[in-house]
Amino acid sequence: MDPANFNQPSTNQTGQGAVVGNPNPYDFILNNKKPKRQLIDPNNKQQMYIVTIFGFIILIVLFLILKSVFAGPPVINKTYATDTLQIQQEIVHLSSQPGSGNLNNLNMPSSLTNTNSTIGLVIASEQSSLINYLKLNGISISPNVISLGINANLDNQLVTAFSNGNFNSVFKQLLINEIQKYQGYLSLTYSSSTGTHGKALLKQDYADTKLLLFDLNNTSL
């Protein structure tokens, strides 16, 4: 071979030299890809505003879900607490009946009068403390709901007893019955509660009812 032609590119049959590094003739097919479209255009202020609002809503929903999942049990059972407030309201109402409405000119012994006054004051104080405790724990119970505990049938029994001349004995027994019911509701509320302060409050209320019943049972007529 002629040394002068040693570095010359070889020719094909047509006499044309092959071009070194010639691009793939099929590149126009393989590389024919359209640029990807962005779902969100960071330069579009309206889109970014909508995305921000939507993301904020998602965060709130997730927070509420996680809060409900990881939150502990309620500090007090609202249903039982409502029942307790209602029976307290009945006792306070019942204790206020002597001397009101159709029950004037009663001949109640001083021992029953004093015990009844004590019952009204103690139960009213306990009710106020329970309402405040519930509010501190984000539980609100409407006064209208609490007032549903007043039993008009008991008022009618007192009026009938007054007419029949046996008001004192009937009144005393009704107070005993309602305080015993109250003890039952206190026990249910206490057993379903998890808050330390709430349990202590209910425990003290129960202890108070035992003293009230003792005084009431030993009240002479």
Short mmCIF file of C-alpha atoms in Angstrom, two decimals:
data_model
loop_
_atom_site.label_atom_id
_atom_site.label_comp_id
_atom_site.label_asym_id
_atom_site.label_seq_id
_atom_site.Cartn_x
_atom_site.Cartn_y
_atom_site.Cartn_z
CA MET A 1 0.00 0.00 0.00
CA ASP A 2 1.16 3.45 -0.79
CA PRO A 3 2.34 5.09 2.41
CA ALA A 4 0.89 8.32 1.18
CA ASN A 5 -2.54 6.79 1.18
CA PHE A 6 -2.19 4.97 4.54
CA ASN A 7 -4.22 7.46 6.53
CA GLN A 8 -6.78 8.13 3.88
CA PRO A 9 -10.31 6.91 4.63
CA SER A 10 -11.39 3.90 2.71
CA THR A 11 -14.00 4.33 0.09
CA ASN A 12 -17.20 2.35 -0.41
CA GLN A 13 -18.31 0.92 -3.65
CA THR A 14 -19.61 4.27 -4.82
CA GLY A 15 -16.30 5.90 -4.11
CA GLN A 16 -17.66 7.98 -1.22
CA GLY A 17 -15.73 7.93 1.98
CA ALA A 18 -17.50 6.91 5.21
CA VAL A 19 -17.79 9.80 7.64
CA VAL A 20 -16.41 8.93 11.07
CA GLY A 21 -18.92 9.69 13.88
CA ASN A 22 -21.87 9.98 11.52
CA PRO A 23 -25.06 10.29 13.66
CA ASN A 24 -27.48 7.39 13.78
CA PRO A 25 -29.79 7.78 10.81
CA TYR A 26 -32.70 6.75 13.04
CA ASP A 27 -32.11 9.40 15.73
CA PHE A 28 -34.94 11.48 14.38
CA ILE A 29 -37.30 8.64 15.39
CA LEU A 30 -35.71 7.67 18.71
CA ASN A 31 -35.30 11.22 19.94
CA ASN A 32 -38.61 12.51 18.71
CA LYS A 33 -39.91 13.17 22.28
CA LYS A 34 -42.09 16.09 23.16
CA PRO A 35 -41.14 18.07 26.29
CA LYS A 36 -43.11 17.04 29.41
CA ARG A 37 -45.91 19.36 30.50
CA GLN A 38 -45.83 20.52 34.13
CA LEU A 39 -49.02 19.94 36.11
CA ILE A 40 -48.30 23.03 38.16
CA ASP A 41 -46.67 26.07 36.75
CA PRO A 42 -44.73 27.76 39.59
CA ASN A 43 -44.92 31.00 37.65
CA ASN A 44 -48.72 30.90 37.55
CA LYS A 45 -49.84 32.84 40.62
CA GLN A 46 -53.46 31.68 40.41
CA GLN A 47 -52.41 28.02 40.27
CA MET A 48 -50.02 28.46 43.18
CA TYR A 49 -52.73 30.16 45.24
CA ILE A 50 -55.16 27.28 44.64
CA VAL A 51 -52.46 24.72 45.48
CA THR A 52 -51.64 26.56 48.72
CA ILE A 53 -55.28 26.65 49.83
CA PHE A 54 -55.82 23.01 48.91
CA GLY A 55 -52.68 21.98 50.79
CA PHE A 56 -53.78 23.93 53.85
CA ILE A 57 -57.15 22.15 53.85
CA ILE A 58 -55.42 18.78 53.59
CA LEU A 59 -53.21 19.63 56.57
CA ILE A 60 -56.24 20.56 58.67
CA VAL A 61 -58.01 17.31 57.77
CA LEU A 62 -54.90 15.28 58.59
CA PHE A 63 -54.52 17.10 61.91
CA LEU A 64 -58.11 16.32 62.89
CA ILE A 65 -57.72 12.69 61.89
CA LEU A 66 -54.49 12.29 63.85
CA LYS A 67 -55.99 14.09 66.83
CA SER A 68 -58.96 11.71 66.91
CA VAL A 69 -56.68 8.69 66.53
CA PHE A 70 -54.10 9.58 69.16
CA ALA A 71 -56.29 11.51 71.59
CA GLY A 72 -56.97 9.73 74.83
CA PRO A 73 -60.41 8.92 76.17
CA PRO A 74 -62.55 11.85 77.35
CA VAL A 75 -61.93 12.98 80.92
CA ILE A 76 -65.60 12.45 81.72
CA ASN A 77 -68.57 10.78 80.07
CA LYS A 78 -70.83 13.56 78.81
CA THR A 79 -74.01 11.45 78.91
CA TYR A 80 -73.50 10.43 82.53
CA ALA A 81 -72.43 13.95 83.45
CA THR A 82 -75.66 15.28 81.93
CA ASP A 83 -77.72 12.78 83.92
CA THR A 84 -75.90 13.86 87.07
CA LEU A 85 -76.56 17.54 86.42
CA GLN A 86 -80.22 16.81 85.76
CA ILE A 87 -80.76 14.88 88.99
CA GLN A 88 -78.95 17.67 90.83
CA GLN A 89 -81.37 20.11 89.28
CA GLU A 90 -84.33 18.02 90.43
CA ILE A 91 -83.05 17.89 94.01
CA VAL A 92 -82.43 21.65 94.08
CA HIS A 93 -85.89 22.23 92.63
CA LEU A 94 -87.49 19.80 95.08
CA SER A 95 -85.82 21.44 98.07
CA SER A 96 -87.19 24.81 96.99
CA GLN A 97 -90.83 23.67 96.89
CA PRO A 98 -91.83 24.06 100.55
CA GLY A 99 -93.38 27.48 100.96
CA SER A 100 -93.67 28.17 97.23
CA GLY A 101 -96.68 28.17 94.92
CA ASN A 102 -99.49 26.07 96.35
CA LEU A 103 -97.33 24.90 99.24
CA ASN A 104 -97.62 27.92 101.54
CA ASN A 105 -98.41 27.79 105.26
CA LEU A 106 -96.60 24.52 105.73
CA ASN A 107 -96.15 23.16 109.20
CA MET A 108 -92.69 21.65 108.72
CA PRO A 109 -90.60 20.76 111.79
CA SER A 110 -87.45 22.85 112.13
CA SER A 111 -85.23 19.76 111.81
CA LEU A 112 -86.67 18.95 108.38
CA THR A 113 -86.56 22.61 107.37
CA ASN A 114 -82.88 22.92 108.31
CA THR A 115 -81.90 19.63 106.67
CA ASN A 116 -83.78 20.57 103.53
CA SER A 117 -82.03 23.95 103.35
CA THR A 118 -78.65 22.24 103.73
CA ILE A 119 -79.50 19.79 100.95
CA GLY A 120 -80.46 22.59 98.58
CA LEU A 121 -77.26 24.55 99.24
CA VAL A 122 -74.93 21.56 99.03
CA ILE A 123 -76.38 20.12 95.82
CA ALA A 124 -76.48 23.54 94.15
CA SER A 125 -72.80 24.02 95.00
CA GLU A 126 -71.93 20.58 93.66
CA GLN A 127 -73.78 21.29 90.45
CA SER A 128 -71.93 24.56 89.97
CA SER A 129 -68.57 22.84 90.53
CA LEU A 130 -69.39 20.10 88.02
CA ILE A 131 -70.50 22.62 85.38
CA ASN A 132 -67.25 24.56 85.82
CA TYR A 133 -65.20 21.37 85.57
CA LEU A 134 -66.96 20.41 82.35
CA LYS A 135 -66.36 23.85 80.85
CA LEU A 136 -62.66 23.66 81.69
CA ASN A 137 -62.54 20.45 79.67
CA GLY A 138 -64.41 21.87 76.70
CA ILE A 139 -67.78 20.31 77.52
CA SER A 140 -70.80 22.58 77.52
CA ILE A 141 -74.27 21.42 78.53
CA SER A 142 -77.15 23.81 77.95
CA PRO A 143 -79.17 25.00 80.98
CA ASN A 144 -82.28 23.98 79.04
CA VAL A 145 -80.98 20.41 78.88
CA ILE A 146 -80.15 20.44 82.59
CA SER A 147 -83.66 21.70 83.40
CA LEU A 148 -85.12 18.61 81.74
CA GLY A 149 -84.25 16.81 84.95
CA ILE A 150 -87.13 18.52 86.78
CA ASN A 151 -89.94 16.03 87.25
CA ALA A 152 -93.34 17.72 87.35
CA ASN A 153 -94.87 14.51 88.68
CA LEU A 154 -92.99 14.97 91.95
CA ASP A 155 -94.41 18.48 92.29
CA ASN A 156 -97.89 17.08 91.84
CA GLN A 157 -97.22 14.47 94.51
CA LEU A 158 -96.26 17.21 96.95
CA VAL A 159 -99.43 19.19 96.22
CA THR A 160 -101.51 16.07 96.75
CA ALA A 161 -99.67 15.27 99.98
CA PHE A 162 -100.25 18.81 101.20
CA SER A 163 -103.97 18.44 100.53
CA ASN A 164 -104.01 15.09 102.32
CA GLY A 165 -102.14 16.42 105.36
CA ASN A 166 -99.08 14.17 105.02
CA PHE A 167 -96.71 16.56 103.25
CA ASN A 168 -93.76 16.17 105.63
CA SER A 169 -93.47 12.40 105.32
CA VAL A 170 -93.97 12.42 101.56
CA PHE A 171 -91.51 15.27 101.08
CA LYS A 172 -88.87 13.56 103.21
CA GLN A 173 -89.23 10.29 101.31
CA LEU A 174 -89.03 12.00 97.93
CA LEU A 175 -85.81 13.71 98.97
CA ILE A 176 -84.37 10.39 100.10
CA ASN A 177 -85.35 8.73 96.81
CA GLU A 178 -83.83 11.47 94.66
CA ILE A 179 -80.57 11.61 96.63
CA GLN A 180 -80.23 7.84 96.28
CA LYS A 181 -80.73 8.19 92.52
CA TYR A 182 -78.14 10.91 92.58
CA GLN A 183 -75.68 8.53 94.22
CA GLY A 184 -76.24 6.08 91.38
CA TYR A 185 -75.48 8.69 88.73
CA LEU A 186 -72.40 9.83 90.64
CA SER A 187 -71.11 6.25 90.67
CA LEU A 188 -71.66 5.83 86.92
CA THR A 189 -70.02 9.14 86.11
CA TYR A 190 -67.10 8.40 88.42
CA SER A 191 -66.44 4.93 86.97
CA SER A 192 -66.43 6.25 83.39
CA SER A 193 -64.18 9.25 84.13
CA THR A 194 -60.43 9.43 83.57
CA GLY A 195 -59.63 12.93 84.81
CA THR A 196 -57.99 13.05 88.23
CA HIS A 197 -59.69 16.27 89.30
CA GLY A 198 -63.06 15.10 88.02
CA LYS A 199 -62.86 11.82 89.91
CA ALA A 200 -61.89 13.65 93.08
CA LEU A 201 -64.82 16.02 92.63
CA LEU A 202 -67.32 13.20 92.11
CA LYS A 203 -65.89 11.22 95.01
CA GLN A 204 -66.40 14.17 97.34
CA ASP A 205 -69.94 14.67 96.04
CA TYR A 206 -70.73 11.06 96.83
CA ALA A 207 -69.33 11.43 100.33
CA ASP A 208 -71.53 14.49 100.83
CA THR A 209 -74.65 12.59 99.81
CA LYS A 210 -73.97 9.97 102.46
CA LEU A 211 -73.94 12.67 105.11
CA LEU A 212 -77.09 14.26 103.70
CA LEU A 213 -78.92 10.95 103.73
CA PHE A 214 -77.78 10.26 107.27
CA ASP A 215 -79.16 13.61 108.46
CA LEU A 216 -82.34 13.19 106.47
CA ASN A 217 -83.03 9.68 107.76
CA ASN A 218 -82.52 10.90 111.31
CA THR A 219 -84.77 13.92 110.91
CA SER A 220 -87.83 13.66 113.09
CA LEU A 221 -91.24 14.66 111.75
#
